[in-house]
PDB file of C-alpha atoms in Angstrom:
ATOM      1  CA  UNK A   1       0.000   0.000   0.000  1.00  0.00           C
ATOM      2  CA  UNK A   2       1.568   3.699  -0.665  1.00  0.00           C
ATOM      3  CA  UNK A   3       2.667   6.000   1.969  1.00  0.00           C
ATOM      4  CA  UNK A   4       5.467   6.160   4.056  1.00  0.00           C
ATOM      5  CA  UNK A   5       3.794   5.203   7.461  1.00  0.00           C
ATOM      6  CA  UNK A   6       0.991   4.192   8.560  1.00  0.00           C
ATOM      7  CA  UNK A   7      -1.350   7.997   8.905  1.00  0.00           C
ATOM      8  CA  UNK A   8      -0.219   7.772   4.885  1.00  0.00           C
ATOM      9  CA  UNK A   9      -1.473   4.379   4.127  1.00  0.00           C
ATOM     10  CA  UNK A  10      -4.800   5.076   6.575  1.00  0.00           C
ATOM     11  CA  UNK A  11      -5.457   8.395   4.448  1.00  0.00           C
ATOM     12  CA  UNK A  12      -5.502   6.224   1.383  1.00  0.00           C
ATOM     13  CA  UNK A  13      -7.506   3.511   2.683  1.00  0.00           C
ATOM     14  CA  UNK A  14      -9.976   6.646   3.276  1.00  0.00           C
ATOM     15  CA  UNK A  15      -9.331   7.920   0.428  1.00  0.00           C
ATOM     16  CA  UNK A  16     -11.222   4.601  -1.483  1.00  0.00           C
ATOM     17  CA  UNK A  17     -14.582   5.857  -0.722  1.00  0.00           C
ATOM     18  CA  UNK A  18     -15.591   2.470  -0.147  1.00  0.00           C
ATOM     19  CA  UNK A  19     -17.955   2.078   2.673  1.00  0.00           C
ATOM     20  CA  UNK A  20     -16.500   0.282   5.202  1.00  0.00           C
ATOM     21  CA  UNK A  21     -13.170   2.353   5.108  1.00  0.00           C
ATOM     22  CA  UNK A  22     -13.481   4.385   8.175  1.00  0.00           C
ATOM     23  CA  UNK A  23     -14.620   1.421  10.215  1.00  0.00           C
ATOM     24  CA  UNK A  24     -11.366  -0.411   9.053  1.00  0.00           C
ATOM     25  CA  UNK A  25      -9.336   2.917   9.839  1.00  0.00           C
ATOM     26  CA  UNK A  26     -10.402   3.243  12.393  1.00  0.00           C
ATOM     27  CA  UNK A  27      -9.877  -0.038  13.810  1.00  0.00           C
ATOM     28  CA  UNK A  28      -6.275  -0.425  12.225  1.00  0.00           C
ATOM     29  CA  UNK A  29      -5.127   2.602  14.062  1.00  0.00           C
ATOM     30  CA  UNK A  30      -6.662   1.809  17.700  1.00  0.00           C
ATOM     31  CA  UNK A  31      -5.078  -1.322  17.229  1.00  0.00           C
ATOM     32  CA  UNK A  32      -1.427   0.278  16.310  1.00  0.00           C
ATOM     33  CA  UNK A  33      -1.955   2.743  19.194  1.00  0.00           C
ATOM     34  CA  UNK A  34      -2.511  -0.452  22.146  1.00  0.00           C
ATOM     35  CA  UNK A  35       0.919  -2.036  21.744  1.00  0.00           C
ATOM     36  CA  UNK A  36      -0.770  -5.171  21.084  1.00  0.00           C
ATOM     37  CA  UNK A  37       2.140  -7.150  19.177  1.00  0.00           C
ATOM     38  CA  UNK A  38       0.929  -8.149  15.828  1.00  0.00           C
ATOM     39  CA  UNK A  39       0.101 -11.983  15.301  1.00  0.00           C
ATOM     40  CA  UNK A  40       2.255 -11.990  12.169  1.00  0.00           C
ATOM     41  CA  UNK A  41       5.407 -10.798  13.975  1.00  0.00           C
ATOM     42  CA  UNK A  42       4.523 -13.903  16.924  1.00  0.00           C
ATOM     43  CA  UNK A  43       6.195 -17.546  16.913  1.00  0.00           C
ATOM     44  CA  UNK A  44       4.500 -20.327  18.685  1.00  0.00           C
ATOM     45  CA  UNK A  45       6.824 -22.395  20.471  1.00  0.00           C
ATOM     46  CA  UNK A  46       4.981 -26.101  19.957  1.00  0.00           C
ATOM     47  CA  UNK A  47       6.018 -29.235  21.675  1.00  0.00           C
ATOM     48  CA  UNK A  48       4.818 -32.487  19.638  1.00  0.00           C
ATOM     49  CA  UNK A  49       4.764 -35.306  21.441  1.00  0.00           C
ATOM     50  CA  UNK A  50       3.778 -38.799  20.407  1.00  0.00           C
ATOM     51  CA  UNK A  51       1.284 -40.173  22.701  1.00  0.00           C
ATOM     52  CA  UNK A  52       2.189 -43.142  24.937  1.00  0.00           C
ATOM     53  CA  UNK A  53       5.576 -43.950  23.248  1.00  0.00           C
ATOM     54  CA  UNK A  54       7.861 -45.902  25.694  1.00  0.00           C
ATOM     55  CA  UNK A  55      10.168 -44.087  25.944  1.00  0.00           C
ATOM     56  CA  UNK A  56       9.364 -40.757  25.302  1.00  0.00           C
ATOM     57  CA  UNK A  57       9.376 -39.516  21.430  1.00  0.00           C
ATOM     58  CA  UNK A  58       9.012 -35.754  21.061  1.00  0.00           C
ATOM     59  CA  UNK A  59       9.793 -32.600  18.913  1.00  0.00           C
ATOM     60  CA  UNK A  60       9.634 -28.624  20.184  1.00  0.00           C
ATOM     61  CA  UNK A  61       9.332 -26.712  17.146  1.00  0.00           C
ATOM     62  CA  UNK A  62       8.968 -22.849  16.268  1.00  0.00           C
ATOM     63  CA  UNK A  63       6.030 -21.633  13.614  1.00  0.00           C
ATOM     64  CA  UNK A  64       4.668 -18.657  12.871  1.00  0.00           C
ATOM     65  CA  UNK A  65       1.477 -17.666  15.215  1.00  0.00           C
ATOM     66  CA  UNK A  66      -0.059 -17.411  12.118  1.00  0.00           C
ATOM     67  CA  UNK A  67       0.458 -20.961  10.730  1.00  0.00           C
ATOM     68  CA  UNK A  68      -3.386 -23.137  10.111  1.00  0.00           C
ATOM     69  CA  UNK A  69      -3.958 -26.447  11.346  1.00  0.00           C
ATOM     70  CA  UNK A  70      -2.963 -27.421   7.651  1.00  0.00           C
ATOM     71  CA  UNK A  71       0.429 -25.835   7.941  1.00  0.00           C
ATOM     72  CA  UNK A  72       0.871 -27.886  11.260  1.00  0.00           C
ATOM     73  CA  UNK A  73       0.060 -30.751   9.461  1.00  0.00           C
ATOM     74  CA  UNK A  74       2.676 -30.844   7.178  1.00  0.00           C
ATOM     75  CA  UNK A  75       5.172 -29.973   9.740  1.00  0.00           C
ATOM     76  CA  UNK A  76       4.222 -32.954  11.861  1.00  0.00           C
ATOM     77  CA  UNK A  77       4.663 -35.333   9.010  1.00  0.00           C
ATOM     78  CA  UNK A  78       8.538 -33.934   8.800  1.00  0.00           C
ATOM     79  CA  UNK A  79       9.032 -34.114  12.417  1.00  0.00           C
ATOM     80  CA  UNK A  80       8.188 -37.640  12.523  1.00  0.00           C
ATOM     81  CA  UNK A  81       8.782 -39.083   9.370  1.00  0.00           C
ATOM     82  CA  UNK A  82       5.582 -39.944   8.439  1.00  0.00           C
ATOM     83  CA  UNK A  83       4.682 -40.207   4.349  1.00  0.00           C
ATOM     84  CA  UNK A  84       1.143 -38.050   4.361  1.00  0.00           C
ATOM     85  CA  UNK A  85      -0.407 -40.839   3.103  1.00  0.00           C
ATOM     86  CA  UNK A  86      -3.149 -41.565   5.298  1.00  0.00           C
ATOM     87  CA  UNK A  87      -6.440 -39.557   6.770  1.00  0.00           C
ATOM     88  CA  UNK A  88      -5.703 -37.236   9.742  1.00  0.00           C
ATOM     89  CA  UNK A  89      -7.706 -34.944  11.832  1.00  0.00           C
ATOM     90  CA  UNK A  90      -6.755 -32.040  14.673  1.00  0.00           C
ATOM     91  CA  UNK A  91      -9.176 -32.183  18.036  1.00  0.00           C
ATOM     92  CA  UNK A  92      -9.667 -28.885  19.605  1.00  0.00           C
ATOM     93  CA  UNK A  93     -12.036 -29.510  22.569  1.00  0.00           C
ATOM     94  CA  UNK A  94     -15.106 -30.297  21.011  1.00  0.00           C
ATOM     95  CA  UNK A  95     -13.992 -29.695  17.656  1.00  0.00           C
ATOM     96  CA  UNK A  96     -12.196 -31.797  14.656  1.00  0.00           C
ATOM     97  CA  UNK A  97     -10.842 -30.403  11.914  1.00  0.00           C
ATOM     98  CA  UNK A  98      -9.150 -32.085   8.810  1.00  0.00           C
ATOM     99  CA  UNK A  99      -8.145 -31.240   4.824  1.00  0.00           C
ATOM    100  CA  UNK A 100     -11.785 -30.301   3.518  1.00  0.00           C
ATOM    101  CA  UNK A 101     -11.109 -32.610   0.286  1.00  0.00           C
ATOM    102  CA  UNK A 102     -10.885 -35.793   2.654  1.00  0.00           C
ATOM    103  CA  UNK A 103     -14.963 -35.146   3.319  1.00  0.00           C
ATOM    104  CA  UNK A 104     -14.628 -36.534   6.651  1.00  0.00           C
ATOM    105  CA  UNK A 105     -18.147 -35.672   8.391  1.00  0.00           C
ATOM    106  CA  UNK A 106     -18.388 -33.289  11.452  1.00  0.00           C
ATOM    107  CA  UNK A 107     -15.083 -31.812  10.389  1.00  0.00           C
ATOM    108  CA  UNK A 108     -13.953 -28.107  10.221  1.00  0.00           C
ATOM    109  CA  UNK A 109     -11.511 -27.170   7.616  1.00  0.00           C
ATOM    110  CA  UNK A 110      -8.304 -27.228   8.434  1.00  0.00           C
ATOM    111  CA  UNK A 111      -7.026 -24.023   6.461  1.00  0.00           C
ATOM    112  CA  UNK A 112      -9.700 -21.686   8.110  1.00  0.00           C
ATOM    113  CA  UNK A 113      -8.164 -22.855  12.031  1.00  0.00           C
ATOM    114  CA  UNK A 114      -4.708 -21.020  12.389  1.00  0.00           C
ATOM    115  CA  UNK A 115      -2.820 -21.765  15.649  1.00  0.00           C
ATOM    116  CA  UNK A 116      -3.090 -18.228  16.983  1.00  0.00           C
ATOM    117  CA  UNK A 117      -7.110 -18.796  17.037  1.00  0.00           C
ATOM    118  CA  UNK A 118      -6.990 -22.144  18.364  1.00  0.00           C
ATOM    119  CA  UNK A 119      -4.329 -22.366  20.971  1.00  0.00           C
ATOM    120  CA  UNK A 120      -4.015 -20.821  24.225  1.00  0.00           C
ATOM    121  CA  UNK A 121      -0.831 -20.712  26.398  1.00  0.00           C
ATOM    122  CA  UNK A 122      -0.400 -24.059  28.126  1.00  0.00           C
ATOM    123  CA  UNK A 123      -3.424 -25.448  25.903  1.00  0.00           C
ATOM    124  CA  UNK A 124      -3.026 -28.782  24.530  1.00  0.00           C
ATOM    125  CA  UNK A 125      -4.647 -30.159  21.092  1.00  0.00           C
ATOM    126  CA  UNK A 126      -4.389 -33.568  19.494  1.00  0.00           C
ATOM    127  CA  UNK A 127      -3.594 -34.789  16.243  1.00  0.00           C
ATOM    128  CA  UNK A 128      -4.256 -38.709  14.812  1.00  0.00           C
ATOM    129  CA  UNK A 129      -2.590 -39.793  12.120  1.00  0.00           C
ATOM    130  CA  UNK A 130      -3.682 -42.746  10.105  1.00  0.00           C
ATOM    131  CA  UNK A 131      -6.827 -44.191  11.895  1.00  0.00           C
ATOM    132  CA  UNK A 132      -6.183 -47.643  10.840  1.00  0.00           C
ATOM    133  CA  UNK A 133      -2.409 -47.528  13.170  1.00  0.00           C
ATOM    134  CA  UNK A 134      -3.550 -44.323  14.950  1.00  0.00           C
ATOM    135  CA  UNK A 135      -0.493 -42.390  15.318  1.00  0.00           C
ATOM    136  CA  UNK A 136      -1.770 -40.167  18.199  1.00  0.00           C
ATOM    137  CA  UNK A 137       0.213 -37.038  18.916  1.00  0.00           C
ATOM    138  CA  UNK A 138      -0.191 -34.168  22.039  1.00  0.00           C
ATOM    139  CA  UNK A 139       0.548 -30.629  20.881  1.00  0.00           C
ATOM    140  CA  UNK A 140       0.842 -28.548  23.541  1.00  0.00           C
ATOM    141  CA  UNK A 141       1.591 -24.258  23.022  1.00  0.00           C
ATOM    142  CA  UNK A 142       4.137 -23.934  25.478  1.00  0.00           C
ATOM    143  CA  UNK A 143       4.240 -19.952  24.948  1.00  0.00           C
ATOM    144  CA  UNK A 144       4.848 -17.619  22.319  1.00  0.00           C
ATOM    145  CA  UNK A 145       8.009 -15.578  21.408  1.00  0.00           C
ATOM    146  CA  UNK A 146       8.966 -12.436  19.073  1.00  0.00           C
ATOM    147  CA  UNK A 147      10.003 -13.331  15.688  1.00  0.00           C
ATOM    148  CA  UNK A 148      13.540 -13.466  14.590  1.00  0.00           C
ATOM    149  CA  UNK A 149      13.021 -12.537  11.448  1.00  0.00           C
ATOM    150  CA  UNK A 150      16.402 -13.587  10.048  1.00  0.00           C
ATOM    151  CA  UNK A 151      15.298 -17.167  10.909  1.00  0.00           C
ATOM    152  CA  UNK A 152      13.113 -19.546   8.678  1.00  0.00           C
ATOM    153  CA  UNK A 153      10.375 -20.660   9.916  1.00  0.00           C
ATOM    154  CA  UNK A 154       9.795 -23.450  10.968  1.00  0.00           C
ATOM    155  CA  UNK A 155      12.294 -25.002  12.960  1.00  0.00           C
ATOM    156  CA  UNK A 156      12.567 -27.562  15.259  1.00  0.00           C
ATOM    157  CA  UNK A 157      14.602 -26.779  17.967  1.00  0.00           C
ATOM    158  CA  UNK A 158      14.850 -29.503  20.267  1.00  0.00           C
ATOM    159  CA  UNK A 159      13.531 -33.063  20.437  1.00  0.00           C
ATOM    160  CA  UNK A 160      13.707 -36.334  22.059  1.00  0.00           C
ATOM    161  CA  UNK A 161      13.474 -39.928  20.562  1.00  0.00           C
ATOM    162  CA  UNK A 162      14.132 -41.505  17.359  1.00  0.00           C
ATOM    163  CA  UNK A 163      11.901 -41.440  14.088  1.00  0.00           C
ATOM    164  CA  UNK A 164       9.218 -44.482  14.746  1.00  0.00           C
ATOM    165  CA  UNK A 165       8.821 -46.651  11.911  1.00  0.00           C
ATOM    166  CA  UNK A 166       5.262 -45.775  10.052  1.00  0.00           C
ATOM    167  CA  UNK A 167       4.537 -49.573   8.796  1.00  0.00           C
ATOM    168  CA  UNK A 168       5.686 -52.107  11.791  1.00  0.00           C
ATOM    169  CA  UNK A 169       6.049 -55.494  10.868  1.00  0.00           C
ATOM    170  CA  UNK A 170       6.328 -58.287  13.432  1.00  0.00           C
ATOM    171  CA  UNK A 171       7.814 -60.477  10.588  1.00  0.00           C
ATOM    172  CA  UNK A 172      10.420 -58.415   9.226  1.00  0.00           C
ATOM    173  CA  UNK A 173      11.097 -55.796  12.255  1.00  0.00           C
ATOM    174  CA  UNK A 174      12.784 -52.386  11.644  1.00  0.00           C
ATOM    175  CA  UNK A 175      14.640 -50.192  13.302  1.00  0.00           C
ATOM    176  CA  UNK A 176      13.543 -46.602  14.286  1.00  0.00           C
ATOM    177  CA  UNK A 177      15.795 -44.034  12.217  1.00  0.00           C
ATOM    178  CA  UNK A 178      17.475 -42.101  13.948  1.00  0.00           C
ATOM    179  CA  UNK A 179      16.138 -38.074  14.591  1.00  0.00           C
ATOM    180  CA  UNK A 180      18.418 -36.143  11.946  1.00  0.00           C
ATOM    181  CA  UNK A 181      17.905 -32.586  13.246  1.00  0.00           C
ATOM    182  CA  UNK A 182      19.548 -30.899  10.436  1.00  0.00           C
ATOM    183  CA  UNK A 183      17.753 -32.986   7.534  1.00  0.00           C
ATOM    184  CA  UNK A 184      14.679 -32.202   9.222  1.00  0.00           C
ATOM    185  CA  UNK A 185      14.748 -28.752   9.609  1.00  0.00           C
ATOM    186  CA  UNK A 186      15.997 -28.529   6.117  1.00  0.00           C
ATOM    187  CA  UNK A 187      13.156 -30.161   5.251  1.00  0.00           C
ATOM    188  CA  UNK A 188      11.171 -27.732   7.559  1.00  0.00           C
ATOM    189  CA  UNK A 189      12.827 -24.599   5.727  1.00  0.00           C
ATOM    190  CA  UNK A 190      11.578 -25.834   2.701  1.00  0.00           C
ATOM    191  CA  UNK A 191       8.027 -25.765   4.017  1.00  0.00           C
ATOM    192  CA  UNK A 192       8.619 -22.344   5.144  1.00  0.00           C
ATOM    193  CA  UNK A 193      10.530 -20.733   2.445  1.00  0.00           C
ATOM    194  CA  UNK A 194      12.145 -17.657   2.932  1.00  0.00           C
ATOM    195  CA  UNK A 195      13.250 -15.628   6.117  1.00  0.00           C
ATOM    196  CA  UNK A 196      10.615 -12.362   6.424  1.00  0.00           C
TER     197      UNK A 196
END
């Protein structure tokens, strides 16, 4: 938007004549007046744990406040290894929420939930994947922290636990492969393209 601060850009959003423009003004410059940090300049510091894995198996990862349900969903599937090819829904309390193309019924869509909207500090969600093995994982918001915004996004920056194997077979047993924090957060960047 043109202007060189914000009274600029405000005066040009007035400026449009359309109806709802001093409403918007308005709200946009109470809101830059209260301090409030913006959602878009927040991280959410996530810890992913896989539920009832003896012994523990968990990843604490950074994404952007701003990140949907859909976003987390792909990040998951790095952190653990898994190959996306199953069904998979979020619960948040009473609510489930999946990709809108899988046509699971009673679901939200996934895309319209971001993690700023769903997730309070200390507030913990869950996430199945596959619901024929039932991968069942415990996201918890453990707080959230200014962006650094010479880092990609996101990141996982600590973990615990090796990489279980998605298709277990008594017959011809696997080993877990072993957490490779650097491929994975490669991986991650990838998701997250560049630094903002």
């Amino acid at each position: 938007m043109p202007g060189t601060d914000l009274d600029d850009r405000l005066a040009t959003v007035l400026a449009t004549g359309h109806p709802d423009a001093g409403p918007l003004a308005r709200a946009v410059a109470e809101f830059a007046a209260s301090g409030a940090p913006r959602s878009v300049d927040q991280v959410a510091q996530l810890k992913v744990a896989l539920s009832h894995a003896r012994p523990p198996i968990w990843r604490r990862v950074l994404v952007p406040a701003t990140a949907t349900l859909g976003d987390l969903h792909e990040v998951i599937q790095v952190l653990f290894g898994w190959d996306g090819d199953h069904l998979h829904a979020f619960r948040v309390g009473k609510k489930r929420y999946t990709d809108p193309f899988m046509d699971l019924d009673g679901t939200g869509d996934e895309e319209a939930a971001r993690i700023r909207d769903v997730m309070t500090a200390g507030a913990t969600i869950a996430y199945t994947y596959d619901f024929g093995a039932c991968w069942e994982h415990e996201i918890t918001l453990e707080k959230t922290v200014s962006r650094d915004h010479a880092q990609v996004y996101p990141v996982c920056v600590e973990f615990r636990g090796d990489s279980p194997v998605e298709y277990w077979n008594e017959e011809e047993p696997e080993e877990s492969a072993p957490f490779g924090i650097k491929e994975v957060n490669r991986r991650l960047a990838a998701l997250g393209g560049e630094p903002s």
